[in-house]
PDB file of C-alpha atoms in Angstrom:
ATOM      1  CA  MET A   1      71.052  86.332 -48.518  1.00 43.00           C
ATOM      2  CA  ASN A   2      68.532  86.828 -45.709  1.00 57.00           C
ATOM      3  CA  ASN A   3      70.363  86.236 -42.444  1.00 69.00           C
ATOM      4  CA  TRP A   4      67.206  86.626 -40.325  1.00 75.00           C
ATOM      5  CA  PHE A   5      64.878  84.126 -41.973  1.00 82.00           C
ATOM      6  CA  ASN A   6      65.378  81.913 -44.984  1.00 81.00           C
ATOM      7  CA  ILE A   7      62.659  79.469 -45.952  1.00 87.00           C
ATOM      8  CA  LYS A   8      65.116  76.806 -47.119  1.00 87.00           C
ATOM      9  CA  ARG A   9      67.099  76.942 -43.900  1.00 88.00           C
ATOM     10  CA  PHE A  10      63.864  76.940 -41.916  1.00 90.00           C
ATOM     11  CA  TRP A  11      62.691  73.819 -43.744  1.00 90.00           C
ATOM     12  CA  LEU A  12      65.982  72.059 -42.982  1.00 88.00           C
ATOM     13  CA  VAL A  13      65.739  72.981 -39.291  1.00 88.00           C
ATOM     14  CA  LEU A  14      62.110  71.856 -39.256  1.00 90.00           C
ATOM     15  CA  ARG A  15      63.041  68.477 -40.723  1.00 89.00           C
ATOM     16  CA  HIS A  16      65.892  68.143 -38.240  1.00 86.00           C
ATOM     17  CA  GLU A  17      63.621  68.853 -35.260  1.00 87.00           C
ATOM     18  CA  PHE A  18      60.735  66.756 -36.576  1.00 91.00           C
ATOM     19  CA  ALA A  19      62.994  63.701 -36.545  1.00 87.00           C
ATOM     20  CA  ASN A  20      63.062  63.997 -32.752  1.00 84.00           C
ATOM     21  CA  ALA A  21      59.539  65.323 -32.178  1.00 88.00           C
ATOM     22  CA  TRP A  22      57.430  63.025 -34.353  1.00 90.00           C
ATOM     23  CA  ILE A  23      56.955  60.364 -31.671  1.00 91.00           C
ATOM     24  CA  GLU A  24      55.434  62.822 -29.190  1.00 90.00           C
ATOM     25  CA  LEU A  25      53.286  64.352 -31.917  1.00 91.00           C
ATOM     26  CA  ALA A  26      52.120  60.936 -33.095  1.00 92.00           C
ATOM     27  CA  ILE A  27      51.111  59.950 -29.543  1.00 91.00           C
ATOM     28  CA  PHE A  28      49.228  63.223 -29.070  1.00 90.00           C
ATOM     29  CA  THR A  29      47.462  62.855 -32.415  1.00 88.00           C
ATOM     30  CA  GLY A  30      46.558  59.235 -31.682  1.00 87.00           C
ATOM     31  CA  ILE A  31      45.091  59.997 -28.259  1.00 85.00           C
ATOM     32  CA  PHE A  32      43.207  63.033 -29.528  1.00 85.00           C
ATOM     33  CA  SER A  33      41.814  61.050 -32.455  1.00 81.00           C
ATOM     34  CA  ALA A  34      40.721  58.268 -30.095  1.00 79.00           C
ATOM     35  CA  ILE A  35      38.843  60.780 -27.940  1.00 78.00           C
ATOM     36  CA  THR A  36      36.649  61.705 -30.881  1.00 72.00           C
ATOM     37  CA  TYR A  37      35.506  58.081 -31.197  1.00 68.00           C
ATOM     38  CA  ILE A  38      35.112  57.157 -27.510  1.00 65.00           C
ATOM     39  CA  PRO A  39      31.588  58.554 -27.003  1.00 59.00           C
ATOM     40  CA  ALA A  40      30.296  56.654 -30.023  1.00 53.00           C
ATOM     41  CA  PHE A  41      31.307  53.357 -28.389  1.00 55.00           C
ATOM     42  CA  VAL A  42      30.570  54.195 -24.760  1.00 55.00           C
ATOM     43  CA  PHE A  43      27.102  55.640 -25.211  1.00 53.00           C
ATOM     44  CA  ARG A  44      25.705  53.626 -28.092  1.00 53.00           C
ATOM     45  CA  GLY A  45      22.823  51.193 -27.657  1.00 49.00           C
ATOM     46  CA  GLU A  46      20.925  50.527 -24.444  1.00 52.00           C
ATOM     47  CA  VAL A  47      23.154  51.123 -21.452  1.00 54.00           C
ATOM     48  CA  GLY A  48      22.402  51.486 -17.788  1.00 57.00           C
ATOM     49  CA  LYS A  49      22.640  54.674 -15.778  1.00 65.00           C
ATOM     50  CA  MET A  50      25.771  53.511 -13.980  1.00 66.00           C
ATOM     51  CA  GLN A  51      27.482  52.660 -17.271  1.00 63.00           C
ATOM     52  CA  VAL A  52      26.687  56.127 -18.580  1.00 63.00           C
ATOM     53  CA  ILE A  53      28.073  57.770 -15.432  1.00 70.00           C
ATOM     54  CA  LEU A  54      31.248  55.680 -15.493  1.00 67.00           C
ATOM     55  CA  GLY A  55      31.644  56.355 -19.194  1.00 65.00           C
ATOM     56  CA  MET A  56      31.284  60.108 -18.697  1.00 71.00           C
ATOM     57  CA  VAL A  57      33.779  60.092 -15.805  1.00 74.00           C
ATOM     58  CA  GLY A  58      36.286  58.069 -17.817  1.00 71.00           C
ATOM     59  CA  TYR A  59      35.828  60.306 -20.821  1.00 72.00           C
ATOM     60  CA  GLY A  60      36.371  63.395 -18.658  1.00 76.00           C
ATOM     61  CA  VAL A  61      39.588  61.938 -17.252  1.00 79.00           C
ATOM     62  CA  VAL A  62      40.886  61.213 -20.745  1.00 78.00           C
ATOM     63  CA  CYS A  63      39.988  64.742 -21.883  1.00 81.00           C
ATOM     64  CA  CYS A  64      41.836  66.245 -18.915  1.00 86.00           C
ATOM     65  CA  GLY A  65      44.796  64.013 -19.742  1.00 86.00           C
ATOM     66  CA  ILE A  66      44.983  65.150 -23.360  1.00 88.00           C
ATOM     67  CA  LEU A  67      44.671  68.769 -22.219  1.00 90.00           C
ATOM     68  CA  LEU A  68      47.634  68.353 -19.881  1.00 91.00           C
ATOM     69  CA  PHE A  69      49.491  66.615 -22.719  1.00 92.00           C
ATOM     70  CA  TYR A  70      48.782  69.613 -24.952  1.00 93.00           C
ATOM     71  CA  TRP A  71      50.178  72.027 -22.387  1.00 93.00           C
ATOM     72  CA  THR A  72      53.135  69.727 -21.730  1.00 92.00           C
ATOM     73  CA  LEU A  73      54.045  69.734 -25.416  1.00 91.00           C
ATOM     74  CA  ALA A  74      53.913  73.529 -25.434  1.00 93.00           C
ATOM     75  CA  SER A  75      56.191  73.701 -22.382  1.00 92.00           C
ATOM     76  CA  ARG A  76      58.666  71.325 -24.072  1.00 90.00           C
ATOM     77  CA  VAL A  77      59.298  73.797 -26.878  1.00 88.00           C
ATOM     78  CA  PHE A  78      62.991  73.882 -25.894  1.00 84.00           C
ATOM     79  CA  ALA A  79      63.327  70.605 -24.026  1.00 82.00           C
ATOM     80  CA  ASN A  80      65.891  69.645 -26.661  1.00 79.00           C
ATOM     81  CA  ILE A  81      68.500  71.850 -24.986  1.00 75.00           C
ATOM     82  CA  GLN A  82      68.183  70.443 -21.482  1.00 70.00           C
ATOM     83  CA  ARG A  83      71.498  68.618 -21.834  1.00 71.00           C
ATOM     84  CA  PRO A  84      74.690  70.565 -22.592  1.00 68.00           C
ATOM     85  CA  GLU A  85      75.704  68.366 -25.529  1.00 66.00           C
ATOM     86  CA  ARG A  86      72.316  68.723 -27.228  1.00 70.00           C
ATOM     87  CA  ARG A  87      72.197  72.444 -26.420  1.00 70.00           C
ATOM     88  CA  ILE A  88      75.519  73.056 -28.140  1.00 73.00           C
ATOM     89  CA  GLY A  89      74.478  71.020 -31.175  1.00 72.00           C
ATOM     90  CA  TYR A  90      71.174  72.862 -31.479  1.00 73.00           C
ATOM     91  CA  LEU A  91      72.575  76.358 -30.995  1.00 72.00           C
ATOM     92  CA  THR A  92      75.362  75.774 -33.508  1.00 74.00           C
ATOM     93  CA  LEU A  93      72.998  74.679 -36.280  1.00 76.00           C
ATOM     94  CA  PRO A  94      73.648  76.788 -39.419  1.00 80.00           C
ATOM     95  CA  ALA A  95      70.407  78.728 -39.019  1.00 81.00           C
ATOM     96  CA  SER A  96      69.232  81.939 -37.401  1.00 82.00           C
ATOM     97  CA  ASN A  97      67.616  82.148 -33.978  1.00 82.00           C
ATOM     98  CA  ALA A  98      64.319  83.022 -35.647  1.00 85.00           C
ATOM     99  CA  GLU A  99      64.383  79.879 -37.773  1.00 87.00           C
ATOM    100  CA  LYS A 100      65.212  77.695 -34.774  1.00 87.00           C
ATOM    101  CA  PHE A 101      62.549  79.318 -32.597  1.00 90.00           C
ATOM    102  CA  TYR A 102      59.718  79.151 -35.124  1.00 92.00           C
ATOM    103  CA  ALA A 103      60.567  75.581 -36.138  1.00 91.00           C
ATOM    104  CA  ARG A 104      60.199  74.397 -32.551  1.00 91.00           C
ATOM    105  CA  LEU A 105      57.147  76.603 -32.006  1.00 93.00           C
ATOM    106  CA  LEU A 106      55.469  75.127 -35.073  1.00 94.00           C
ATOM    107  CA  LEU A 107      56.048  71.551 -33.947  1.00 93.00           C
ATOM    108  CA  TYR A 108      55.304  71.877 -30.245  1.00 93.00           C
ATOM    109  CA  TRP A 109      52.603  74.556 -30.164  1.00 94.00           C
ATOM    110  CA  LEU A 110      51.033  75.474 -33.489  1.00 93.00           C
ATOM    111  CA  LEU A 111      50.691  71.920 -34.779  1.00 93.00           C
ATOM    112  CA  PRO A 112      49.094  70.484 -31.594  1.00 92.00           C
ATOM    113  CA  THR A 113      46.757  73.493 -31.489  1.00 92.00           C
ATOM    114  CA  ALA A 114      45.765  72.898 -35.108  1.00 90.00           C
ATOM    115  CA  ILE A 115      45.156  69.210 -34.357  1.00 86.00           C
ATOM    116  CA  GLY A 116      42.736  70.291 -31.621  1.00 79.00           C
ATOM    117  CA  PHE A 117      40.631  72.077 -34.234  1.00 79.00           C
ATOM    118  CA  MET A 118      40.418  69.126 -36.591  1.00 73.00           C
ATOM    119  CA  PRO A 119      36.782  68.284 -37.425  1.00 66.00           C
ATOM    120  CA  SER A 120      35.345  65.427 -35.423  1.00 62.00           C
ATOM    121  CA  PRO A 121      34.089  62.312 -37.258  1.00 56.00           C
ATOM    122  CA  ARG A 122      30.735  62.991 -35.587  1.00 53.00           C
ATOM    123  CA  GLY A 123      30.690  66.507 -36.993  1.00 48.00           C
ATOM    124  CA  ASP A 124      30.869  68.125 -33.528  1.00 53.00           C
ATOM    125  CA  THR A 125      31.753  71.821 -33.385  1.00 53.00           C
ATOM    126  CA  ILE A 126      31.997  74.468 -30.695  1.00 57.00           C
ATOM    127  CA  ASP A 127      28.406  75.656 -30.648  1.00 59.00           C
ATOM    128  CA  SER A 128      28.259  77.817 -27.533  1.00 71.00           C
ATOM    129  CA  ALA A 129      29.661  81.178 -26.493  1.00 71.00           C
ATOM    130  CA  VAL A 130      30.975  79.667 -23.255  1.00 76.00           C
ATOM    131  CA  GLY A 131      32.770  76.970 -25.265  1.00 77.00           C
ATOM    132  CA  CYS A 132      34.495  79.625 -27.376  1.00 82.00           C
ATOM    133  CA  ILE A 133      35.695  81.471 -24.269  1.00 84.00           C
ATOM    134  CA  ILE A 134      36.948  78.236 -22.692  1.00 87.00           C
ATOM    135  CA  VAL A 135      38.918  77.345 -25.830  1.00 88.00           C
ATOM    136  CA  ALA A 136      40.379  80.876 -25.887  1.00 90.00           C
ATOM    137  CA  LEU A 137      41.522  80.505 -22.271  1.00 91.00           C
ATOM    138  CA  LEU A 138      43.041  77.073 -22.957  1.00 92.00           C
ATOM    139  CA  ILE A 139      45.050  78.446 -25.872  1.00 93.00           C
ATOM    140  CA  THR A 140      46.178  81.395 -23.763  1.00 94.00           C
ATOM    141  CA  GLU A 141      47.323  78.956 -21.078  1.00 94.00           C
ATOM    142  CA  SER A 142      49.278  77.021 -23.708  1.00 94.00           C
ATOM    143  CA  SER A 143      51.068  80.217 -24.758  1.00 95.00           C
ATOM    144  CA  LEU A 144      52.033  80.723 -21.113  1.00 95.00           C
ATOM    145  CA  ALA A 145      53.386  77.152 -21.160  1.00 94.00           C
ATOM    146  CA  VAL A 146      55.520  78.121 -24.173  1.00 94.00           C
ATOM    147  CA  LEU A 147      56.843  81.141 -22.280  1.00 94.00           C
ATOM    148  CA  PHE A 148      57.681  79.157 -19.139  1.00 94.00           C
ATOM    149  CA  GLY A 149      59.147  76.375 -21.266  1.00 91.00           C
ATOM    150  CA  THR A 150      61.453  78.947 -22.831  1.00 90.00           C
ATOM    151  CA  ILE A 151      62.547  80.343 -19.478  1.00 89.00           C
ATOM    152  CA  PHE A 152      62.971  77.023 -17.676  1.00 85.00           C
ATOM    153  CA  ARG A 153      64.636  74.000 -19.224  1.00 73.00           C
ATOM    154  CA  LYS A 154      62.771  71.572 -16.984  1.00 81.00           C
ATOM    155  CA  GLY A 155      59.471  71.729 -15.169  1.00 87.00           C
ATOM    156  CA  GLY A 156      58.185  74.833 -16.939  1.00 89.00           C
ATOM    157  CA  LEU A 157      54.565  73.683 -16.915  1.00 91.00           C
ATOM    158  CA  LEU A 158      54.774  72.524 -13.299  1.00 93.00           C
ATOM    159  CA  ILE A 159      56.172  75.897 -12.221  1.00 94.00           C
ATOM    160  CA  LEU A 160      53.419  77.681 -14.160  1.00 94.00           C
ATOM    161  CA  LEU A 161      50.663  75.581 -12.570  1.00 94.00           C
ATOM    162  CA  LEU A 162      52.157  76.053  -9.095  1.00 95.00           C
ATOM    163  CA  ILE A 163      52.289  79.830  -9.555  1.00 95.00           C
ATOM    164  CA  GLU A 164      48.700  79.910 -10.809  1.00 93.00           C
ATOM    165  CA  THR A 165      47.571  77.706  -7.912  1.00 95.00           C
ATOM    166  CA  VAL A 166      49.240  80.020  -5.386  1.00 96.00           C
ATOM    167  CA  ILE A 167      47.625  83.043  -7.040  1.00 95.00           C
ATOM    168  CA  VAL A 168      44.156  81.452  -6.972  1.00 93.00           C
ATOM    169  CA  ILE A 169      44.497  80.375  -3.328  1.00 95.00           C
ATOM    170  CA  SER A 170      45.788  83.826  -2.370  1.00 94.00           C
ATOM    171  CA  VAL A 171      42.873  85.533  -4.106  1.00 89.00           C
ATOM    172  CA  VAL A 172      40.358  83.231  -2.416  1.00 89.00           C
ATOM    173  CA  ILE A 173      41.879  83.823   1.023  1.00 92.00           C
ATOM    174  CA  TYR A 174      42.063  87.572   0.459  1.00 87.00           C
ATOM    175  CA  THR A 175      38.479  87.890  -0.780  1.00 85.00           C
ATOM    176  CA  ASN A 176      37.226  85.790   2.135  1.00 86.00           C
ATOM    177  CA  ALA A 177      39.063  88.056   4.566  1.00 85.00           C
ATOM    178  CA  TYR A 178      37.940  91.220   2.774  1.00 81.00           C
ATOM    179  CA  PRO A 179      34.566  90.500   1.094  1.00 80.00           C
ATOM    180  CA  TRP A 180      34.053  94.182   0.349  1.00 80.00           C
ATOM    181  CA  VAL A 181      36.612  93.827  -2.456  1.00 75.00           C
ATOM    182  CA  ILE A 182      34.227  91.595  -4.433  1.00 77.00           C
ATOM    183  CA  ASN A 183      31.232  93.763  -3.571  1.00 76.00           C
ATOM    184  CA  ASN A 184      32.961  96.860  -4.940  1.00 77.00           C
ATOM    185  CA  LEU A 185      33.990  95.290  -8.237  1.00 74.00           C
ATOM    186  CA  ASP A 186      32.252  96.585 -11.330  1.00 69.00           C
ATOM    187  CA  PHE A 187      30.770  93.677 -13.294  1.00 70.00           C
ATOM    188  CA  SER A 188      28.963  95.897 -15.772  1.00 73.00           C
ATOM    189  CA  ILE A 189      31.458  94.969 -18.507  1.00 77.00           C
ATOM    190  CA  VAL A 190      30.432  91.325 -18.118  1.00 72.00           C
ATOM    191  CA  ALA A 191      26.796  92.298 -18.546  1.00 74.00           C
ATOM    192  CA  ARG A 192      27.660  94.311 -21.655  1.00 78.00           C
ATOM    193  CA  VAL A 193      29.578  91.389 -23.150  1.00 75.00           C
ATOM    194  CA  MET A 194      26.671  89.021 -22.469  1.00 76.00           C
ATOM    195  CA  GLU A 195      24.284  91.485 -24.042  1.00 74.00           C
ATOM    196  CA  TYR A 196      26.574  91.833 -27.064  1.00 76.00           C
ATOM    197  CA  VAL A 197      26.875  88.074 -27.589  1.00 76.00           C
ATOM    198  CA  GLY A 198      23.324  87.233 -26.586  1.00 74.00           C
ATOM    199  CA  VAL A 199      22.047  85.078 -23.750  1.00 68.00           C
ATOM    200  CA  ASP A 200      19.094  83.051 -25.028  1.00 71.00           C
ATOM    201  CA  ARG A 201      20.382  82.759 -28.596  1.00 76.00           C
ATOM    202  CA  PRO A 202      24.088  83.635 -28.667  1.00 73.00           C
ATOM    203  CA  ASP A 203      25.491  85.075 -31.880  1.00 73.00           C
ATOM    204  CA  MET A 204      28.441  82.766 -32.617  1.00 77.00           C
ATOM    205  CA  GLY A 205      30.094  85.376 -34.816  1.00 79.00           C
ATOM    206  CA  ARG A 206      30.162  87.817 -31.934  1.00 80.00           C
ATOM    207  CA  ALA A 207      31.186  85.043 -29.530  1.00 80.00           C
ATOM    208  CA  LEU A 208      34.196  84.278 -31.731  1.00 84.00           C
ATOM    209  CA  LYS A 209      35.125  87.973 -31.732  1.00 85.00           C
ATOM    210  CA  VAL A 210      35.013  88.076 -27.932  1.00 84.00           C
ATOM    211  CA  ALA A 211      37.037  84.850 -27.729  1.00 85.00           C
ATOM    212  CA  ALA A 212      39.644  86.369 -30.063  1.00 88.00           C
ATOM    213  CA  MET A 213      39.807  89.512 -27.917  1.00 89.00           C
ATOM    214  CA  VAL A 214      40.366  87.308 -24.857  1.00 87.00           C
ATOM    215  CA  ALA A 215      43.026  85.052 -26.408  1.00 90.00           C
ATOM    216  CA  VAL A 216      44.945  86.995 -29.057  1.00 93.00           C
ATOM    217  CA  PRO A 217      46.548  89.873 -27.056  1.00 94.00           C
ATOM    218  CA  PRO A 218      47.983  87.745 -24.181  1.00 95.00           C
ATOM    219  CA  THR A 219      48.948  84.946 -26.572  1.00 95.00           C
ATOM    220  CA  VAL A 220      50.835  87.306 -28.879  1.00 96.00           C
ATOM    221  CA  PHE A 221      52.514  88.900 -25.858  1.00 96.00           C
ATOM    222  CA  ASN A 222      53.576  85.540 -24.389  1.00 95.00           C
ATOM    223  CA  ILE A 223      54.972  84.233 -27.689  1.00 95.00           C
ATOM    224  CA  ALA A 224      56.729  87.523 -28.442  1.00 94.00           C
ATOM    225  CA  LEU A 225      58.309  87.551 -24.975  1.00 94.00           C
ATOM    226  CA  ALA A 226      59.407  83.926 -25.410  1.00 93.00           C
ATOM    227  CA  ARG A 227      60.945  84.887 -28.745  1.00 91.00           C
ATOM    228  CA  ILE A 228      62.868  87.769 -27.163  1.00 90.00           C
ATOM    229  CA  ILE A 229      64.121  85.602 -24.304  1.00 88.00           C
ATOM    230  CA  PHE A 230      65.287  82.902 -26.690  1.00 86.00           C
ATOM    231  CA  SER A 231      66.981  85.385 -29.051  1.00 81.00           C
ATOM    232  CA  ARG A 232      68.998  86.805 -26.152  1.00 78.00           C
ATOM    233  CA  LYS A 233      70.253  83.410 -25.064  1.00 64.00           C
ATOM    234  CA  ARG A 234      73.932  82.624 -25.553  1.00 49.00           C
ATOM    235  CA  LEU A 235      76.038  79.563 -24.852  1.00 43.00           C
ATOM    236  CA  SER A 236      77.649  81.426 -21.986  1.00 40.00           C
ATOM    237  CA  ARG A 237      74.267  82.569 -20.659  1.00 45.00           C
ATOM    238  CA  PRO A 238      71.953  79.570 -20.787  1.00 43.00           C
ATOM    239  CA  LEU A 239      68.291  79.637 -19.925  1.00 46.00           C
ATOM    240  CA  VAL A 240      67.378  79.064 -16.299  1.00 46.00           C
ATOM    241  CA  ASN A 241      68.106  75.525 -15.209  1.00 47.00           C
ATOM    242  CA  ILE A 242      66.451  74.846 -11.881  1.00 42.00           C
ATOM    243  CA  ASP A 243      68.450  71.620 -11.516  1.00 46.00           C
ATOM    244  CA  GLU A 244      71.815  73.343 -11.516  1.00 45.00           C
ATOM    245  CA  GLN A 245      73.303  74.098  -8.138  1.00 40.00           C
TER     246      GLN A 245
END
């Protein structure tokens, strides 16, 4: 018997966790599906300039909302063990740590990510090199949300965003105080990447390779670190709970 990973046990854990997660997943899927239809209704027919502007602003707000929802789901990968009674029940399930971890990861990270790549009813696809890089960065950010959600029981995404905000503000202040830092940076690698992908007519195959190089290493690192942190957790040594005094 495989004590590390057994597909039957994994399926049972997955069913057990899906019973609690399906509502959040259904809401995410519904909102994401609605987004793919909104432009067809907002921008069809003869509309005025103001209607177009309002429609674009509203659509942008909804897109930002679903993006935050996506990251929130990733950070809730272990929200089921926020309360002691649920934590004990989850950790004492007759399954290995690997099966528990990957079941939650599948529901709260892999599945929402896969939903984001579902084909649009309008047939829209990512058709620019910049779009590929942006998607790669968004997925990398979601893997960070998984990591922080594993470390912190509550507020993992908020803590992550606060840390990133502080880092950005610090960098801006530092570079404004010492502009020579920016002037001495070597941006030749950016020029080489642009030349490799193409500027006027980007090669999407090469753009996808660059996007994979941007997203895969940090994403694998973040998920692997989250896996290690979770596997080392014990009932007597719970994950960080920022609410506990």
